[in-house]
Amino acid sequence: MKRILGIQGSPRGERSHSRRLLDHFLQALTAEQRDVEISRREVGRITLPPVTEGWVAAAFSKPHERTLAMHADLALSDELVGELLATDRLVIAAPMYNFGVPSGVKAWIDQIVRIGRTFDFTPEDPVNQYKPRVLGKRGLIITTRGDRGYGPEGVNARLNHADTHLRDVLGLIGITDVEVVAVENDEFGGMAFEDSYQAAQLRLAQLAVDF
Ligand SMILES: Cc1cc2nc3c(=O)[nH]c(=O)nc-3n(C[C@H](O)[C@H](O)[C@H](O)COP(=O)(O)O)c2cc1C
């Protein structure tokens, strides 16, 4: 059985394009590949707690030295990391916000990038200081944007800190096989948006077969 985890990053509900595309993708994937288990994690419409001083102290302590309070500080992070480690495929659906990711997605990232759980840091090894621990998984980013030209060759490529950030963070923990499917022109609407939306739907339909 293949396990798929969908991260829902938009604060919008039914109006959200990224959320709708994720729903369609997961439905198509379930239809195409029978033996799959889907789970979803909402990070856009709830407030995930930010990392605190207690969290940092706990995360950087050795597990056997943690107090009960430290374990409590890490409880949500442990849950999110466990969920991530248990999945085979990760799909993050989120809009671009201010050239980056929405704060809920950033809060989720801060909770799942965990030393000793999702990566190891070995300063004594000058060649390979960071060692990923989340191996053998594929990632997919479904993103929607108001403006246009954020693709690799586009006029706004330099401003796209969302894809680069997600790719770099996922790469740090070991998810390097990542594709981005983007819809642009939401703010312009019309055919420019429709064409972009349809192209994304087509690519997602292809991915649903063997993702
Ligand atoms: C707070 C905020 C910031 C945004 N920042 C950007 C941006 O930097 N670049 C861009 O192209 N669109 C930006 N947008 C537009 C959204 O990315 C776009 O409307 C997207 O399709 C919304 O996704 P959703 O329908 O899944 O909520 C922003 C929208 C909001 C509300």
PDB file of C-alpha atoms and ligand atoms in Angstrom:
ATOM      1  CA  MET A   1       0.000   0.000   0.000  1.00  0.00           C
ATOM      2  CA  LYS A   2       1.180   3.505  -0.849  1.00  0.00           C
ATOM      3  CA  ARG A   3       0.614   6.263   1.670  1.00  0.00           C
ATOM      4  CA  ILE A   4       0.039   9.817   0.472  1.00  0.00           C
ATOM      5  CA  LEU A   5       0.124  12.855   2.731  1.00  0.00           C
ATOM      6  CA  GLY A   6      -1.513  16.073   1.511  1.00  0.00           C
ATOM      7  CA  ILE A   7      -0.575  19.335   3.196  1.00  0.00           C
ATOM      8  CA  GLN A   8      -3.321  21.944   2.809  1.00  0.00           C
ATOM      9  CA  GLY A   9      -1.643  25.336   2.994  1.00  0.00           C
ATOM     10  CA  SER A  10      -4.202  27.903   1.865  1.00  0.00           C
ATOM     11  CA  PRO A  11      -6.142  29.881   4.471  1.00  0.00           C
ATOM     12  CA  ARG A  12      -9.017  29.847   1.982  1.00  0.00           C
ATOM     13  CA  GLY A  13     -11.590  27.102   1.912  1.00  0.00           C
ATOM     14  CA  GLU A  14     -13.845  26.501  -1.079  1.00  0.00           C
ATOM     15  CA  ARG A  15     -12.454  29.535  -2.904  1.00  0.00           C
ATOM     16  CA  SER A  16      -8.929  28.140  -2.796  1.00  0.00           C
ATOM     17  CA  HIS A  17      -7.511  26.995  -6.125  1.00  0.00           C
ATOM     18  CA  SER A  18      -4.586  25.130  -4.578  1.00  0.00           C
ATOM     19  CA  ARG A  19      -6.934  23.259  -2.234  1.00  0.00           C
ATOM     20  CA  ARG A  20      -9.262  22.342  -5.110  1.00  0.00           C
ATOM     21  CA  LEU A  21      -6.372  21.103  -7.236  1.00  0.00           C
ATOM     22  CA  LEU A  22      -5.134  18.994  -4.338  1.00  0.00           C
ATOM     23  CA  ASP A  23      -8.616  17.509  -3.883  1.00  0.00           C
ATOM     24  CA  HIS A  24      -8.870  16.655  -7.583  1.00  0.00           C
ATOM     25  CA  PHE A  25      -5.377  15.202  -7.628  1.00  0.00           C
ATOM     26  CA  LEU A  26      -6.017  12.976  -4.623  1.00  0.00           C
ATOM     27  CA  GLN A  27      -9.343  11.828  -6.086  1.00  0.00           C
ATOM     28  CA  ALA A  28      -7.706  11.023  -9.430  1.00  0.00           C
ATOM     29  CA  LEU A  29      -4.855   9.243  -7.705  1.00  0.00           C
ATOM     30  CA  THR A  30      -7.276   7.122  -5.684  1.00  0.00           C
ATOM     31  CA  ALA A  31      -9.106   6.190  -8.892  1.00  0.00           C
ATOM     32  CA  GLU A  32      -5.910   5.374 -10.807  1.00  0.00           C
ATOM     33  CA  GLN A  33      -3.996   3.565  -8.083  1.00  0.00           C
ATOM     34  CA  ARG A  34      -6.188   1.334  -5.997  1.00  0.00           C
ATOM     35  CA  ASP A  35      -3.987   0.497  -3.055  1.00  0.00           C
ATOM     36  CA  VAL A  36      -3.402   3.928  -1.591  1.00  0.00           C
ATOM     37  CA  GLU A  37      -4.085   5.487   1.773  1.00  0.00           C
ATOM     38  CA  ILE A  38      -4.655   9.241   1.790  1.00  0.00           C
ATOM     39  CA  SER A  39      -4.214  11.490   4.787  1.00  0.00           C
ATOM     40  CA  ARG A  40      -4.389  15.243   4.984  1.00  0.00           C
ATOM     41  CA  ARG A  41      -2.839  17.776   7.279  1.00  0.00           C
ATOM     42  CA  GLU A  42      -4.445  21.187   7.543  1.00  0.00           C
ATOM     43  CA  VAL A  43      -1.947  23.980   8.088  1.00  0.00           C
ATOM     44  CA  GLY A  44      -3.676  26.884   6.338  1.00  0.00           C
ATOM     45  CA  ARG A  45      -6.941  27.213   8.234  1.00  0.00           C
ATOM     46  CA  ILE A  46      -5.610  26.552  11.706  1.00  0.00           C
ATOM     47  CA  THR A  47      -2.819  28.314  13.559  1.00  0.00           C
ATOM     48  CA  LEU A  48       0.115  25.977  14.005  1.00  0.00           C
ATOM     49  CA  PRO A  49       2.209  27.111  16.966  1.00  0.00           C
ATOM     50  CA  PRO A  50       5.543  28.710  16.151  1.00  0.00           C
ATOM     51  CA  VAL A  51       8.806  27.348  17.468  1.00  0.00           C
ATOM     52  CA  THR A  52       9.442  28.652  21.002  1.00  0.00           C
ATOM     53  CA  GLU A  53      12.508  28.887  23.258  1.00  0.00           C
ATOM     54  CA  GLY A  54      11.307  25.744  25.038  1.00  0.00           C
ATOM     55  CA  TRP A  55      10.914  23.951  21.716  1.00  0.00           C
ATOM     56  CA  VAL A  56      14.473  24.820  20.669  1.00  0.00           C
ATOM     57  CA  ALA A  57      15.929  23.709  24.008  1.00  0.00           C
ATOM     58  CA  ALA A  58      13.995  20.433  23.779  1.00  0.00           C
ATOM     59  CA  ALA A  59      14.793  19.723  20.129  1.00  0.00           C
ATOM     60  CA  PHE A  60      18.515  20.235  20.703  1.00  0.00           C
ATOM     61  CA  SER A  61      18.593  18.077  23.879  1.00  0.00           C
ATOM     62  CA  LYS A  62      19.370  14.399  23.748  1.00  0.00           C
ATOM     63  CA  PRO A  63      16.089  12.441  23.828  1.00  0.00           C
ATOM     64  CA  HIS A  64      16.961  10.639  27.086  1.00  0.00           C
ATOM     65  CA  GLU A  65      17.753  13.964  28.780  1.00  0.00           C
ATOM     66  CA  ARG A  66      14.397  15.566  27.994  1.00  0.00           C
ATOM     67  CA  THR A  67      12.081  16.495  30.841  1.00  0.00           C
ATOM     68  CA  LEU A  68       8.343  15.934  30.697  1.00  0.00           C
ATOM     69  CA  ALA A  69       7.913  19.618  29.883  1.00  0.00           C
ATOM     70  CA  MET A  70      10.363  19.257  26.985  1.00  0.00           C
ATOM     71  CA  HIS A  71       8.455  16.285  25.634  1.00  0.00           C
ATOM     72  CA  ALA A  72       5.300  18.375  25.850  1.00  0.00           C
ATOM     73  CA  ASP A  73       6.999  21.188  23.914  1.00  0.00           C
ATOM     74  CA  LEU A  74       7.812  18.721  21.131  1.00  0.00           C
ATOM     75  CA  ALA A  75       4.514  16.820  21.132  1.00  0.00           C
ATOM     76  CA  LEU A  76       3.063  18.426  17.996  1.00  0.00           C
ATOM     77  CA  SER A  77       6.400  18.301  16.199  1.00  0.00           C
ATOM     78  CA  ASP A  78       6.709  14.592  17.050  1.00  0.00           C
ATOM     79  CA  GLU A  79       3.240  13.999  15.622  1.00  0.00           C
ATOM     80  CA  LEU A  80       3.984  15.886  12.397  1.00  0.00           C
ATOM     81  CA  VAL A  81       7.380  14.235  11.968  1.00  0.00           C
ATOM     82  CA  GLY A  82       5.818  10.801  12.579  1.00  0.00           C
ATOM     83  CA  GLU A  83       3.186  11.551   9.946  1.00  0.00           C
ATOM     84  CA  LEU A  84       5.857  12.596   7.457  1.00  0.00           C
ATOM     85  CA  LEU A  85       8.105   9.597   8.105  1.00  0.00           C
ATOM     86  CA  ALA A  86       5.123   7.247   7.693  1.00  0.00           C
ATOM     87  CA  THR A  87       4.174   8.535   4.264  1.00  0.00           C
ATOM     88  CA  ASP A  88       5.539   7.443   0.891  1.00  0.00           C
ATOM     89  CA  ARG A  89       4.483  10.530  -1.028  1.00  0.00           C
ATOM     90  CA  LEU A  90       4.201  14.128   0.107  1.00  0.00           C
ATOM     91  CA  VAL A  91       1.983  16.687  -1.642  1.00  0.00           C
ATOM     92  CA  ILE A  92       2.127  20.302  -0.507  1.00  0.00           C
ATOM     93  CA  ALA A  93      -0.658  22.510  -1.875  1.00  0.00           C
ATOM     94  CA  ALA A  94      -0.233  26.197  -1.174  1.00  0.00           C
ATOM     95  CA  PRO A  95      -0.488  29.641  -2.735  1.00  0.00           C
ATOM     96  CA  MET A  96       2.454  31.970  -3.128  1.00  0.00           C
ATOM     97  CA  TYR A  97       2.295  34.656  -0.458  1.00  0.00           C
ATOM     98  CA  ASN A  98       4.617  37.641  -0.732  1.00  0.00           C
ATOM     99  CA  PHE A  99       7.008  35.670  -2.932  1.00  0.00           C
ATOM    100  CA  GLY A 100       7.198  32.899  -0.338  1.00  0.00           C
ATOM    101  CA  VAL A 101       4.953  30.368   1.353  1.00  0.00           C
ATOM    102  CA  PRO A 102       2.016  31.214   3.644  1.00  0.00           C
ATOM    103  CA  SER A 103       2.844  31.337   7.349  1.00  0.00           C
ATOM    104  CA  GLY A 104       1.019  28.070   8.081  1.00  0.00           C
ATOM    105  CA  VAL A 105       3.281  26.204   5.664  1.00  0.00           C
ATOM    106  CA  LYS A 106       6.338  27.875   7.193  1.00  0.00           C
ATOM    107  CA  ALA A 107       5.157  26.892  10.680  1.00  0.00           C
ATOM    108  CA  TRP A 108       4.748  23.285   9.487  1.00  0.00           C
ATOM    109  CA  ILE A 109       8.277  23.353   8.015  1.00  0.00           C
ATOM    110  CA  ASP A 110       9.692  24.618  11.299  1.00  0.00           C
ATOM    111  CA  GLN A 111       7.975  21.750  13.119  1.00  0.00           C
ATOM    112  CA  ILE A 112       9.149  18.961  10.786  1.00  0.00           C
ATOM    113  CA  VAL A 113      12.764  19.989  10.201  1.00  0.00           C
ATOM    114  CA  ARG A 114      14.114  18.284  13.312  1.00  0.00           C
ATOM    115  CA  ILE A 115      17.696  17.452  14.151  1.00  0.00           C
ATOM    116  CA  GLY A 116      18.021  13.755  14.937  1.00  0.00           C
ATOM    117  CA  ARG A 117      14.599  13.009  13.436  1.00  0.00           C
ATOM    118  CA  THR A 118      14.475  14.303   9.866  1.00  0.00           C
ATOM    119  CA  PHE A 119      18.152  15.191   9.432  1.00  0.00           C
ATOM    120  CA  ASP A 120      21.453  14.796  11.271  1.00  0.00           C
ATOM    121  CA  PHE A 121      24.024  17.488  11.767  1.00  0.00           C
ATOM    122  CA  THR A 122      27.606  16.286  12.063  1.00  0.00           C
ATOM    123  CA  PRO A 123      29.927  19.325  12.278  1.00  0.00           C
ATOM    124  CA  GLU A 124      32.965  17.044  12.605  1.00  0.00           C
ATOM    125  CA  ASP A 125      32.375  15.832   9.044  1.00  0.00           C
ATOM    126  CA  PRO A 126      33.433  18.818   6.887  1.00  0.00           C
ATOM    127  CA  VAL A 127      32.341  17.216   3.616  1.00  0.00           C
ATOM    128  CA  ASN A 128      28.911  16.070   4.633  1.00  0.00           C
ATOM    129  CA  GLN A 129      27.692  18.020   7.638  1.00  0.00           C
ATOM    130  CA  TYR A 130      24.010  17.576   6.925  1.00  0.00           C
ATOM    131  CA  LYS A 131      22.662  14.073   6.520  1.00  0.00           C
ATOM    132  CA  PRO A 132      19.048  13.598   5.480  1.00  0.00           C
ATOM    133  CA  ARG A 133      16.891  11.013   7.252  1.00  0.00           C
ATOM    134  CA  VAL A 134      13.674  11.163   5.184  1.00  0.00           C
ATOM    135  CA  LEU A 135      14.678   8.908   2.331  1.00  0.00           C
ATOM    136  CA  GLY A 136      12.893   7.081  -0.478  1.00  0.00           C
ATOM    137  CA  LYS A 137       9.968   9.490  -0.840  1.00  0.00           C
ATOM    138  CA  ARG A 138       8.628  11.590  -3.690  1.00  0.00           C
ATOM    139  CA  GLY A 139       7.322  15.107  -3.329  1.00  0.00           C
ATOM    140  CA  LEU A 140       4.866  17.236  -5.273  1.00  0.00           C
ATOM    141  CA  ILE A 141       4.203  20.940  -4.815  1.00  0.00           C
ATOM    142  CA  ILE A 142       0.900  22.271  -6.141  1.00  0.00           C
ATOM    143  CA  THR A 143       1.078  26.020  -6.057  1.00  0.00           C
ATOM    144  CA  THR A 144      -1.077  28.893  -7.262  1.00  0.00           C
ATOM    145  CA  ARG A 145       0.018  32.462  -7.851  1.00  0.00           C
ATOM    146  CA  GLY A 146      -1.679  35.755  -8.595  1.00  0.00           C
ATOM    147  CA  ASP A 147       0.968  37.049 -10.980  1.00  0.00           C
ATOM    148  CA  ARG A 148       2.900  35.314 -13.737  1.00  0.00           C
ATOM    149  CA  GLY A 149       6.430  34.506 -14.846  1.00  0.00           C
ATOM    150  CA  TYR A 150       7.697  32.797 -11.680  1.00  0.00           C
ATOM    151  CA  GLY A 151       8.893  29.698 -13.565  1.00  0.00           C
ATOM    152  CA  PRO A 152      12.640  29.055 -14.016  1.00  0.00           C
ATOM    153  CA  GLU A 153      12.893  31.170 -17.184  1.00  0.00           C
ATOM    154  CA  GLY A 154      10.185  33.680 -16.301  1.00  0.00           C
ATOM    155  CA  VAL A 155      10.466  37.415 -15.745  1.00  0.00           C
ATOM    156  CA  ASN A 156       9.704  36.992 -12.044  1.00  0.00           C
ATOM    157  CA  ALA A 157      11.848  33.886 -11.493  1.00  0.00           C
ATOM    158  CA  ARG A 158      14.174  35.789  -9.144  1.00  0.00           C
ATOM    159  CA  LEU A 159      11.236  36.603  -6.874  1.00  0.00           C
ATOM    160  CA  ASN A 160      10.091  33.015  -6.492  1.00  0.00           C
ATOM    161  CA  HIS A 161      11.246  32.185  -2.980  1.00  0.00           C
ATOM    162  CA  ALA A 162       8.398  29.743  -2.478  1.00  0.00           C
ATOM    163  CA  ASP A 163       9.507  26.874  -4.744  1.00  0.00           C
ATOM    164  CA  THR A 164      13.176  27.342  -3.926  1.00  0.00           C
ATOM    165  CA  HIS A 165      12.495  27.390  -0.210  1.00  0.00           C
ATOM    166  CA  LEU A 166      10.316  24.277  -0.335  1.00  0.00           C
ATOM    167  CA  ARG A 167      12.772  22.419  -2.566  1.00  0.00           C
ATOM    168  CA  ASP A 168      15.737  23.348  -0.374  1.00  0.00           C
ATOM    169  CA  VAL A 169      14.016  22.408   2.859  1.00  0.00           C
ATOM    170  CA  LEU A 170      12.719  19.117   1.465  1.00  0.00           C
ATOM    171  CA  GLY A 171      16.189  18.446   0.055  1.00  0.00           C
ATOM    172  CA  LEU A 172      17.769  19.048   3.451  1.00  0.00           C
ATOM    173  CA  ILE A 173      15.681  16.280   4.995  1.00  0.00           C
ATOM    174  CA  GLY A 174      16.082  13.968   1.998  1.00  0.00           C
ATOM    175  CA  ILE A 175      13.122  14.504  -0.326  1.00  0.00           C
ATOM    176  CA  THR A 176      14.924  15.418  -3.538  1.00  0.00           C
ATOM    177  CA  ASP A 177      12.564  13.953  -6.136  1.00  0.00           C
ATOM    178  CA  VAL A 178      10.184  16.918  -6.188  1.00  0.00           C
ATOM    179  CA  GLU A 179       8.014  18.314  -8.989  1.00  0.00           C
ATOM    180  CA  VAL A 180       6.288  21.690  -8.943  1.00  0.00           C
ATOM    181  CA  VAL A 181       2.925  22.122 -10.688  1.00  0.00           C
ATOM    182  CA  ALA A 182       1.950  25.781 -10.730  1.00  0.00           C
ATOM    183  CA  VAL A 183      -1.063  27.845 -11.746  1.00  0.00           C
ATOM    184  CA  GLU A 184      -0.404  31.491 -12.515  1.00  0.00           C
ATOM    185  CA  ASN A 185      -2.471  34.577 -13.385  1.00  0.00           C
ATOM    186  CA  ASP A 186      -5.094  34.208 -10.653  1.00  0.00           C
ATOM    187  CA  GLU A 187      -5.180  37.992 -10.284  1.00  0.00           C
ATOM    188  CA  PHE A 188      -5.743  38.533 -14.015  1.00  0.00           C
ATOM    189  CA  GLY A 189      -8.348  35.835 -14.534  1.00  0.00           C
ATOM    190  CA  GLY A 190      -9.668  35.228 -18.052  1.00  0.00           C
ATOM    191  CA  MET A 191      -7.975  32.942 -20.538  1.00  0.00           C
ATOM    192  CA  ALA A 192      -4.519  33.505 -19.081  1.00  0.00           C
ATOM    193  CA  PHE A 193      -5.682  31.947 -15.831  1.00  0.00           C
ATOM    194  CA  GLU A 194      -7.847  29.280 -17.491  1.00  0.00           C
ATOM    195  CA  ASP A 195      -4.997  28.089 -19.710  1.00  0.00           C
ATOM    196  CA  SER A 196      -2.611  27.884 -16.793  1.00  0.00           C
ATOM    197  CA  TYR A 197      -5.190  26.063 -14.660  1.00  0.00           C
ATOM    198  CA  GLN A 198      -5.921  23.546 -17.418  1.00  0.00           C
ATOM    199  CA  ALA A 199      -2.231  22.872 -18.021  1.00  0.00           C
ATOM    200  CA  ALA A 200      -1.797  22.181 -14.297  1.00  0.00           C
ATOM    201  CA  GLN A 201      -4.844  19.880 -14.279  1.00  0.00           C
ATOM    202  CA  LEU A 202      -3.441  17.962 -17.238  1.00  0.00           C
ATOM    203  CA  ARG A 203      -0.075  17.467 -15.571  1.00  0.00           C
ATOM    204  CA  LEU A 204      -1.733  16.399 -12.316  1.00  0.00           C
ATOM    205  CA  ALA A 205      -3.869  13.867 -14.208  1.00  0.00           C
ATOM    206  CA  GLN A 206      -0.665  12.384 -15.650  1.00  0.00           C
ATOM    207  CA  LEU A 207       0.996  12.311 -12.244  1.00  0.00           C
ATOM    208  CA  ALA A 208      -2.034  10.623 -10.672  1.00  0.00           C
ATOM    209  CA  VAL A 209      -1.210   7.476 -12.660  1.00  0.00           C
ATOM    210  CA  ASP A 210       2.169   6.744 -11.155  1.00  0.00           C
ATOM    211  CA  PHE A 211       3.001   9.284  -8.426  1.00  0.00           C
TER     212      PHE A 211
HETATM  213  C1  LIG B   1      -1.487  37.812   1.470  1.00  0.00           C
HETATM  214  C2  LIG B   1      -1.326  37.466   0.009  1.00  0.00           C
HETATM  215  C3  LIG B   1      -0.078  37.553  -0.589  1.00  0.00           C
HETATM  216  C4  LIG B   1       0.082  37.218  -1.943  1.00  0.00           C
HETATM  217  N1  LIG B   1       1.309  37.316  -2.506  1.00  0.00           N
HETATM  218  C5  LIG B   1       1.470  37.003  -3.807  1.00  0.00           C
HETATM  219  C6  LIG B   1       2.745  37.099  -4.431  1.00  0.00           C
HETATM  220  O1  LIG B   1       3.751  37.438  -3.835  1.00  0.00           O
HETATM  221  N2  LIG B   1       2.833  36.788  -5.742  1.00  0.00           N
HETATM  222  C7  LIG B   1       1.756  36.371  -6.472  1.00  0.00           C
HETATM  223  O2  LIG B   1       1.904  36.090  -7.643  1.00  0.00           O
HETATM  224  N3  LIG B   1       0.538  36.249  -5.896  1.00  0.00           N
HETATM  225  C8  LIG B   1       0.372  36.559  -4.580  1.00  0.00           C
HETATM  226  N4  LIG B   1      -0.849  36.438  -3.997  1.00  0.00           N
HETATM  227  C9  LIG B   1      -1.959  35.855  -4.789  1.00  0.00           C
HETATM  228  C10 LIG B   1      -2.139  34.360  -4.492  1.00  0.00           C
HETATM  229  O3  LIG B   1      -0.936  33.646  -4.608  1.00  0.00           O
HETATM  230  C11 LIG B   1      -3.148  33.765  -5.451  1.00  0.00           C
HETATM  231  O4  LIG B   1      -4.374  34.451  -5.389  1.00  0.00           O
HETATM  232  C12 LIG B   1      -3.394  32.277  -5.214  1.00  0.00           C
HETATM  233  O5  LIG B   1      -4.024  31.715  -6.325  1.00  0.00           O
HETATM  234  C13 LIG B   1      -4.238  32.012  -3.965  1.00  0.00           C
HETATM  235  O6  LIG B   1      -4.243  30.609  -3.712  1.00  0.00           O
HETATM  236  P1  LIG B   1      -5.536  29.880  -3.117  1.00  0.00           P
HETATM  237  O7  LIG B   1      -6.645  30.098  -4.133  1.00  0.00           O
HETATM  238  O8  LIG B   1      -5.161  28.454  -2.987  1.00  0.00           O
HETATM  239  O9  LIG B   1      -5.846  30.520  -1.798  1.00  0.00           O
HETATM  240  C14 LIG B   1      -1.036  36.785  -2.676  1.00  0.00           C
HETATM  241  C15 LIG B   1      -2.293  36.688  -2.062  1.00  0.00           C
HETATM  242  C16 LIG B   1      -2.442  37.035  -0.745  1.00  0.00           C
HETATM  243  C17 LIG B   1      -3.810  36.940  -0.100  1.00  0.00           C
END
